[in-house]
mmCIF file of C-alpha atoms and ligand atoms in Angstrom:
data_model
loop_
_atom_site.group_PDB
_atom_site.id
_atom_site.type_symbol
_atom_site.label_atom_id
_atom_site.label_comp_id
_atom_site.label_asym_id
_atom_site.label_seq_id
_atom_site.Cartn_x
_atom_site.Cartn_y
_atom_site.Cartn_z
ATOM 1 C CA UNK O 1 106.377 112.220 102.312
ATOM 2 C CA UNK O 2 103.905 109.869 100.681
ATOM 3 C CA UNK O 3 104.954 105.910 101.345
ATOM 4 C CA UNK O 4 104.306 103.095 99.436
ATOM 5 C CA UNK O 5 101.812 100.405 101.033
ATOM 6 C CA UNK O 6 102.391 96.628 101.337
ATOM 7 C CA UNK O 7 99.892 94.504 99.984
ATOM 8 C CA UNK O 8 98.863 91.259 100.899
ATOM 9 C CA UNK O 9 100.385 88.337 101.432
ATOM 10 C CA UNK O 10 103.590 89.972 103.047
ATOM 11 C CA UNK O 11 105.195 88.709 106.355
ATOM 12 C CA UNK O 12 105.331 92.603 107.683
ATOM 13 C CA UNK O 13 101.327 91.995 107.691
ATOM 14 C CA UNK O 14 101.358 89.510 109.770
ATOM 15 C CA UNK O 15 102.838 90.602 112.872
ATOM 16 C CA UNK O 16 102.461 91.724 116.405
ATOM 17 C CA UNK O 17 103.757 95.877 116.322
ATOM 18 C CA UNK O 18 105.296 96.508 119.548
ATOM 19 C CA UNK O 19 104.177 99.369 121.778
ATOM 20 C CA UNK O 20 105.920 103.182 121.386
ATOM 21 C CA UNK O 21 107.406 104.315 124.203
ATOM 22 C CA UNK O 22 108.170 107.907 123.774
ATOM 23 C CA UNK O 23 106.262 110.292 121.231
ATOM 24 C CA UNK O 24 109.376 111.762 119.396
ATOM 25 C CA UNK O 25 109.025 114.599 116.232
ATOM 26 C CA UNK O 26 110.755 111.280 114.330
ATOM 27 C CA UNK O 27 106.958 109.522 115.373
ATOM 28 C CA UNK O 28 105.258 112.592 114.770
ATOM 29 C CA UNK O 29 106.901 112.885 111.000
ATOM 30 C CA UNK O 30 105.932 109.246 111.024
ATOM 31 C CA UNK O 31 102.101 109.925 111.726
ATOM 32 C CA UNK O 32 101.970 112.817 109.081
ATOM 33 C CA UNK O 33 103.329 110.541 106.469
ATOM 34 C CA UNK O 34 100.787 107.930 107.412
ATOM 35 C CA UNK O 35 98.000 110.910 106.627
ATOM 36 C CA UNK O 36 99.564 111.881 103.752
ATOM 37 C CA UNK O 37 99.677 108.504 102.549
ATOM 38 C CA UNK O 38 96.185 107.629 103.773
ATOM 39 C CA UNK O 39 94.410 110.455 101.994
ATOM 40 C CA UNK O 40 96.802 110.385 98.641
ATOM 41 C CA UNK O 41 95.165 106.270 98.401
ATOM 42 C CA UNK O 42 92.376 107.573 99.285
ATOM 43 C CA UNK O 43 91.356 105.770 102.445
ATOM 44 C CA UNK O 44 89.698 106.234 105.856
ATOM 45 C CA UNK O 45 92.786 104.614 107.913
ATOM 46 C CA UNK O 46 96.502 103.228 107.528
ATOM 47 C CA UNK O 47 98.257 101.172 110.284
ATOM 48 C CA UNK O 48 102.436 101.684 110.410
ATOM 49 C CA UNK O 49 102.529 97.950 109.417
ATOM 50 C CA UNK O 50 100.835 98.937 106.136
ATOM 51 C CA UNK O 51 104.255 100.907 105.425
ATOM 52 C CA UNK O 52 106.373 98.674 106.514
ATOM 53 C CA UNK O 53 106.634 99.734 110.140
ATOM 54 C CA UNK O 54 106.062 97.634 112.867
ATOM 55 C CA UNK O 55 105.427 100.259 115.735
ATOM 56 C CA UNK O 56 101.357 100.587 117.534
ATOM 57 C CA UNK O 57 100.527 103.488 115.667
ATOM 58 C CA UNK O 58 97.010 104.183 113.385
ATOM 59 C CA UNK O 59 95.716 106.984 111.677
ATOM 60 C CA UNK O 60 92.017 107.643 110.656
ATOM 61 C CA UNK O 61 89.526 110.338 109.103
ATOM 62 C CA UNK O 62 85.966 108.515 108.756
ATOM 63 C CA UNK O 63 85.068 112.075 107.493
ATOM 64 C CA UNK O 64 82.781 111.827 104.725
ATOM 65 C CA UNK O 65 81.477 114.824 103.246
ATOM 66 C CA UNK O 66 83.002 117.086 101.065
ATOM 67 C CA UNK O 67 81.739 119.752 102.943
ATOM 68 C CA UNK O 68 82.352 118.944 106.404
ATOM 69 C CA UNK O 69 85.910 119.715 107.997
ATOM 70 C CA UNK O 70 88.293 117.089 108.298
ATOM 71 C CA UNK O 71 89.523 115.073 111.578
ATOM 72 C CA UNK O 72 92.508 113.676 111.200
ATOM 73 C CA UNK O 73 93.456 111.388 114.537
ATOM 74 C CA UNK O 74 96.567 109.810 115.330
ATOM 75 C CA UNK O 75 96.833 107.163 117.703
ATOM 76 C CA UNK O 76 99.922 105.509 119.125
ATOM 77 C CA UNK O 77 99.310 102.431 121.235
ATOM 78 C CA UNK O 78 95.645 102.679 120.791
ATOM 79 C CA UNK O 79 93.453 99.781 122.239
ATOM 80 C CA UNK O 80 89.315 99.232 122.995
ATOM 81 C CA UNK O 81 88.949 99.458 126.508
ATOM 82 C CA UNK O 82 85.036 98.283 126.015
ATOM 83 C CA UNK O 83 82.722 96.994 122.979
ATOM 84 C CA UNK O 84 79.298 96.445 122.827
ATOM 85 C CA UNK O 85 77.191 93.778 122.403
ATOM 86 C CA UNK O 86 75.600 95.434 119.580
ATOM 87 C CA UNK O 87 77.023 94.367 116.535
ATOM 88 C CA UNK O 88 77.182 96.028 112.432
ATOM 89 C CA UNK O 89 77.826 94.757 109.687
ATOM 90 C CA UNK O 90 79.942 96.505 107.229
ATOM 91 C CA UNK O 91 81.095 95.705 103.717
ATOM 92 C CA UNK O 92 84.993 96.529 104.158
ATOM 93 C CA UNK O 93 87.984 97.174 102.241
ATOM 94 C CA UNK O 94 91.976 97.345 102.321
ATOM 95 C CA UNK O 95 94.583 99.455 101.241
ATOM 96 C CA UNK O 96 96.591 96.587 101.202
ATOM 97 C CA UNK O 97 94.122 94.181 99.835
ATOM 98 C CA UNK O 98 92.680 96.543 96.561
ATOM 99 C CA UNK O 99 89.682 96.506 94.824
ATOM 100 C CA UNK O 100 88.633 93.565 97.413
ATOM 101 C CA UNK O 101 85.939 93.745 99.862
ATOM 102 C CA UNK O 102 83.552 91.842 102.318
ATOM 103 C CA UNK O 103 81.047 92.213 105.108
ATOM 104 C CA UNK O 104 82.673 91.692 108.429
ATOM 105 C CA UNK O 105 80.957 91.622 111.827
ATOM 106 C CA UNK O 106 81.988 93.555 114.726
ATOM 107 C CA UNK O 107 80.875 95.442 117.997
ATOM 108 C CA UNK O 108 78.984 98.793 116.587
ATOM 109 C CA UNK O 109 80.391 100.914 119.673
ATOM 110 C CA UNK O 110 83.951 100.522 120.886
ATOM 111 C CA UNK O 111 85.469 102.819 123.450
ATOM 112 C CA UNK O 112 89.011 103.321 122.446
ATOM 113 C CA UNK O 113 92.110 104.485 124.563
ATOM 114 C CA UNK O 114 95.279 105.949 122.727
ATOM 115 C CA UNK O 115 98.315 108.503 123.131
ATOM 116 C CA UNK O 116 97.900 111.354 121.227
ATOM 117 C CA UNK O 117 100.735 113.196 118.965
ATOM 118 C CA UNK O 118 101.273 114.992 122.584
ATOM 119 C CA UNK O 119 101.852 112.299 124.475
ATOM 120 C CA UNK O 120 98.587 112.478 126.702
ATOM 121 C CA UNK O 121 96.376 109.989 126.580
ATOM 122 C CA UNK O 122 92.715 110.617 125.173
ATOM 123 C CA UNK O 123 89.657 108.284 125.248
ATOM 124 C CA UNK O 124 86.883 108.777 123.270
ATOM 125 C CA UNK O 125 83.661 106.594 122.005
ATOM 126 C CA UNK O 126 83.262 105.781 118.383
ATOM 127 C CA UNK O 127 80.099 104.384 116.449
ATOM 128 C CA UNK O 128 79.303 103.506 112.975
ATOM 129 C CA UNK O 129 81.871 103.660 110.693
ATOM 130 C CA UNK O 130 84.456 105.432 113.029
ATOM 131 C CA UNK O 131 84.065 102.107 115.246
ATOM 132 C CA UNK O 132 84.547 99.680 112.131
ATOM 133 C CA UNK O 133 87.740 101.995 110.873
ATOM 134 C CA UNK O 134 89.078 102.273 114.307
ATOM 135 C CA UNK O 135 88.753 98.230 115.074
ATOM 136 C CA UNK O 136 90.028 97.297 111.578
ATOM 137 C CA UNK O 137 93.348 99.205 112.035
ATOM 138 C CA UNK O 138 93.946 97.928 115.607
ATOM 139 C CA UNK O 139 93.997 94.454 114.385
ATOM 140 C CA UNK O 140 96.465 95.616 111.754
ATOM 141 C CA UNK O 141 98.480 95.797 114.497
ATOM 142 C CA UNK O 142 97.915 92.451 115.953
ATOM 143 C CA UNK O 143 99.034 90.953 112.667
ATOM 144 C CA UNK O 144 95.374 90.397 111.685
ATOM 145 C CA UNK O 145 93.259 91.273 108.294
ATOM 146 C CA UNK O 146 89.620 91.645 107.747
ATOM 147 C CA UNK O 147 89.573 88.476 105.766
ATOM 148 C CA UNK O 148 90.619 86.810 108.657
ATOM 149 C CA UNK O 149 87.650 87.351 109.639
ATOM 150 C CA UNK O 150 85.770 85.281 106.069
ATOM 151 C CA UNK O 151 85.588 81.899 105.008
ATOM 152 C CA UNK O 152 89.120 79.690 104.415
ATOM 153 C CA UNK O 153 87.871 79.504 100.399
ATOM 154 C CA UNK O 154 86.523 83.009 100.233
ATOM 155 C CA UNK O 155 90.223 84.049 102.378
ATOM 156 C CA UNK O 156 91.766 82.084 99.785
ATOM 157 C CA UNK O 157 90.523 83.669 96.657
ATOM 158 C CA UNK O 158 91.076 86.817 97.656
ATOM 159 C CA UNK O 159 94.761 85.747 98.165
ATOM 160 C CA UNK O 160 95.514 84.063 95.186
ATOM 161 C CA UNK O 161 93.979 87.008 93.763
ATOM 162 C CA UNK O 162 96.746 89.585 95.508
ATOM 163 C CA UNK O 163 99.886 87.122 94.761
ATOM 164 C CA UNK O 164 98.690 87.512 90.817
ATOM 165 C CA UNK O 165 98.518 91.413 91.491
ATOM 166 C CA UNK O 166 101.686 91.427 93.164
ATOM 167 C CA UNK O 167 103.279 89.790 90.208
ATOM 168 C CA UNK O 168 101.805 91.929 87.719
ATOM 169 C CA UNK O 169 102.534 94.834 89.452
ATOM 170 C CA UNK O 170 106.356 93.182 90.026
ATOM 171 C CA UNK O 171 106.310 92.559 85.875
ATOM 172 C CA UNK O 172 105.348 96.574 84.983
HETATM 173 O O1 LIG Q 1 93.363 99.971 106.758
HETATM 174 C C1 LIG Q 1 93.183 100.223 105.590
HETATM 175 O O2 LIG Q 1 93.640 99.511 104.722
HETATM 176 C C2 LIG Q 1 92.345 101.411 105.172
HETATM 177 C C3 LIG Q 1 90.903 101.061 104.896
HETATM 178 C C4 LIG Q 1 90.102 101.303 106.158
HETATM 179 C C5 LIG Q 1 88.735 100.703 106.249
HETATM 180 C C6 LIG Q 1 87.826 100.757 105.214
HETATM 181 C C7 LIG Q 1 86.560 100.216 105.345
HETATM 182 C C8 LIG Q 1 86.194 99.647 106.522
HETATM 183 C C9 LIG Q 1 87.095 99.573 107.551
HETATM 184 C C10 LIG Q 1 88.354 100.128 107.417
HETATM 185 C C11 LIG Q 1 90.425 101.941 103.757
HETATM 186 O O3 LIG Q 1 90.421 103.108 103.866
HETATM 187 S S1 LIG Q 1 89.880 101.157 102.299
HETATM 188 C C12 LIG Q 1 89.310 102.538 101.295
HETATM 189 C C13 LIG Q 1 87.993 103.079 101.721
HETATM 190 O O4 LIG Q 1 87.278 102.440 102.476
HETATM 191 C C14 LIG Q 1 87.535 104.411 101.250
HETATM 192 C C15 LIG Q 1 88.253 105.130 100.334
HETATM 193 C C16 LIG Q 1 87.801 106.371 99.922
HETATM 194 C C17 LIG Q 1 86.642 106.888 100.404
HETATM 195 C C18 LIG Q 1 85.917 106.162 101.311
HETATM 196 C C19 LIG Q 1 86.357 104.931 101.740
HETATM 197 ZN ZN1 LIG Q 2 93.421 97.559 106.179
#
């Protein structure tokens, strides 16, 4: 079942998502929601707190190419066990900041620990864009949005910008 996706500002956003403890088929109907919802948008990555659910759960598909298969992952209580010093820069966007983007900085290889829809735990490196999608959802669920990451004016603007969507939107 597709979900709808907060945008920003909304408290839900903003929080701390506390750690799952056991992977039930209730989670697992969570995660394939989260896909269905992610590649309905269409994006590369949702975090639960996108849908309104505060639980440490991402899922991702940097997959490009028309051609080439998909990769769906699912990752509950995912975190980077190691970054490197090597940054990229990448010009990114939101589902729940639309039509909004900006280059944000961040380690170009991560290693990243998770539990998988089976409940055993998988580690894997990413690079590239796999490493910017993978970082930007984990801070989704630390409460924390790439424009966090900009200027307090530029941050600003792209708020007031959301609240006057959000009203529209509220209006229609
Ligand atoms: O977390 C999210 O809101 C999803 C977000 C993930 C992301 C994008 C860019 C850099 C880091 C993380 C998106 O998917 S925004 C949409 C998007 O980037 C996209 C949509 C369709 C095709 C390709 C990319
Ligand atoms: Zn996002």
């Amino acid at each position: 079942m597709k979900r709808a996706i907060l945008i920003h500002p909304d408290p839900r956003l903003k929080k701390v998502c506390a750690p799952v403890a056991d992977i039930s088929d209730e989670l697992r109907a969570l995660a394939d929601d989260m896909l269905e919802t992610m590649y309905d948008a269409p994006g590369i990555g949702l975090a639960a707190p996108q849908i309104g659910v505060l639980d440490r759960l991402i899922v991702l598909d940097c997959v490009k190419e028309e051609s080439a298969p998909a990769r769906p992952l699912v990752m509950f209580n995912p975190r980077v066990v190691a970054a490197s010093d090597e940054t990229n820069v990448y010009e990114e966007g939101c589902l729940s900041i639309p039509e909004q983007y900006a280059e944000v900085t961040r380690p170009k290889v991560v290693d990243v620990e998770w539990i998988d829809r089976d409940g055993k735990l998988q580690s894997e490196t990413f690079d590239g864009l796999w490493a910017t999608c993978v970082q930007h959802e984990i801070d989704h669920l630390d409460g924390k949005l790439f424009i966090d990451y900009l200027k307090p004016l530029k941050r600003q603007m792209i708020t007031r910008k959301m609240q006057k969507l959000k009203r529209e939107r509220a209006r229609a």
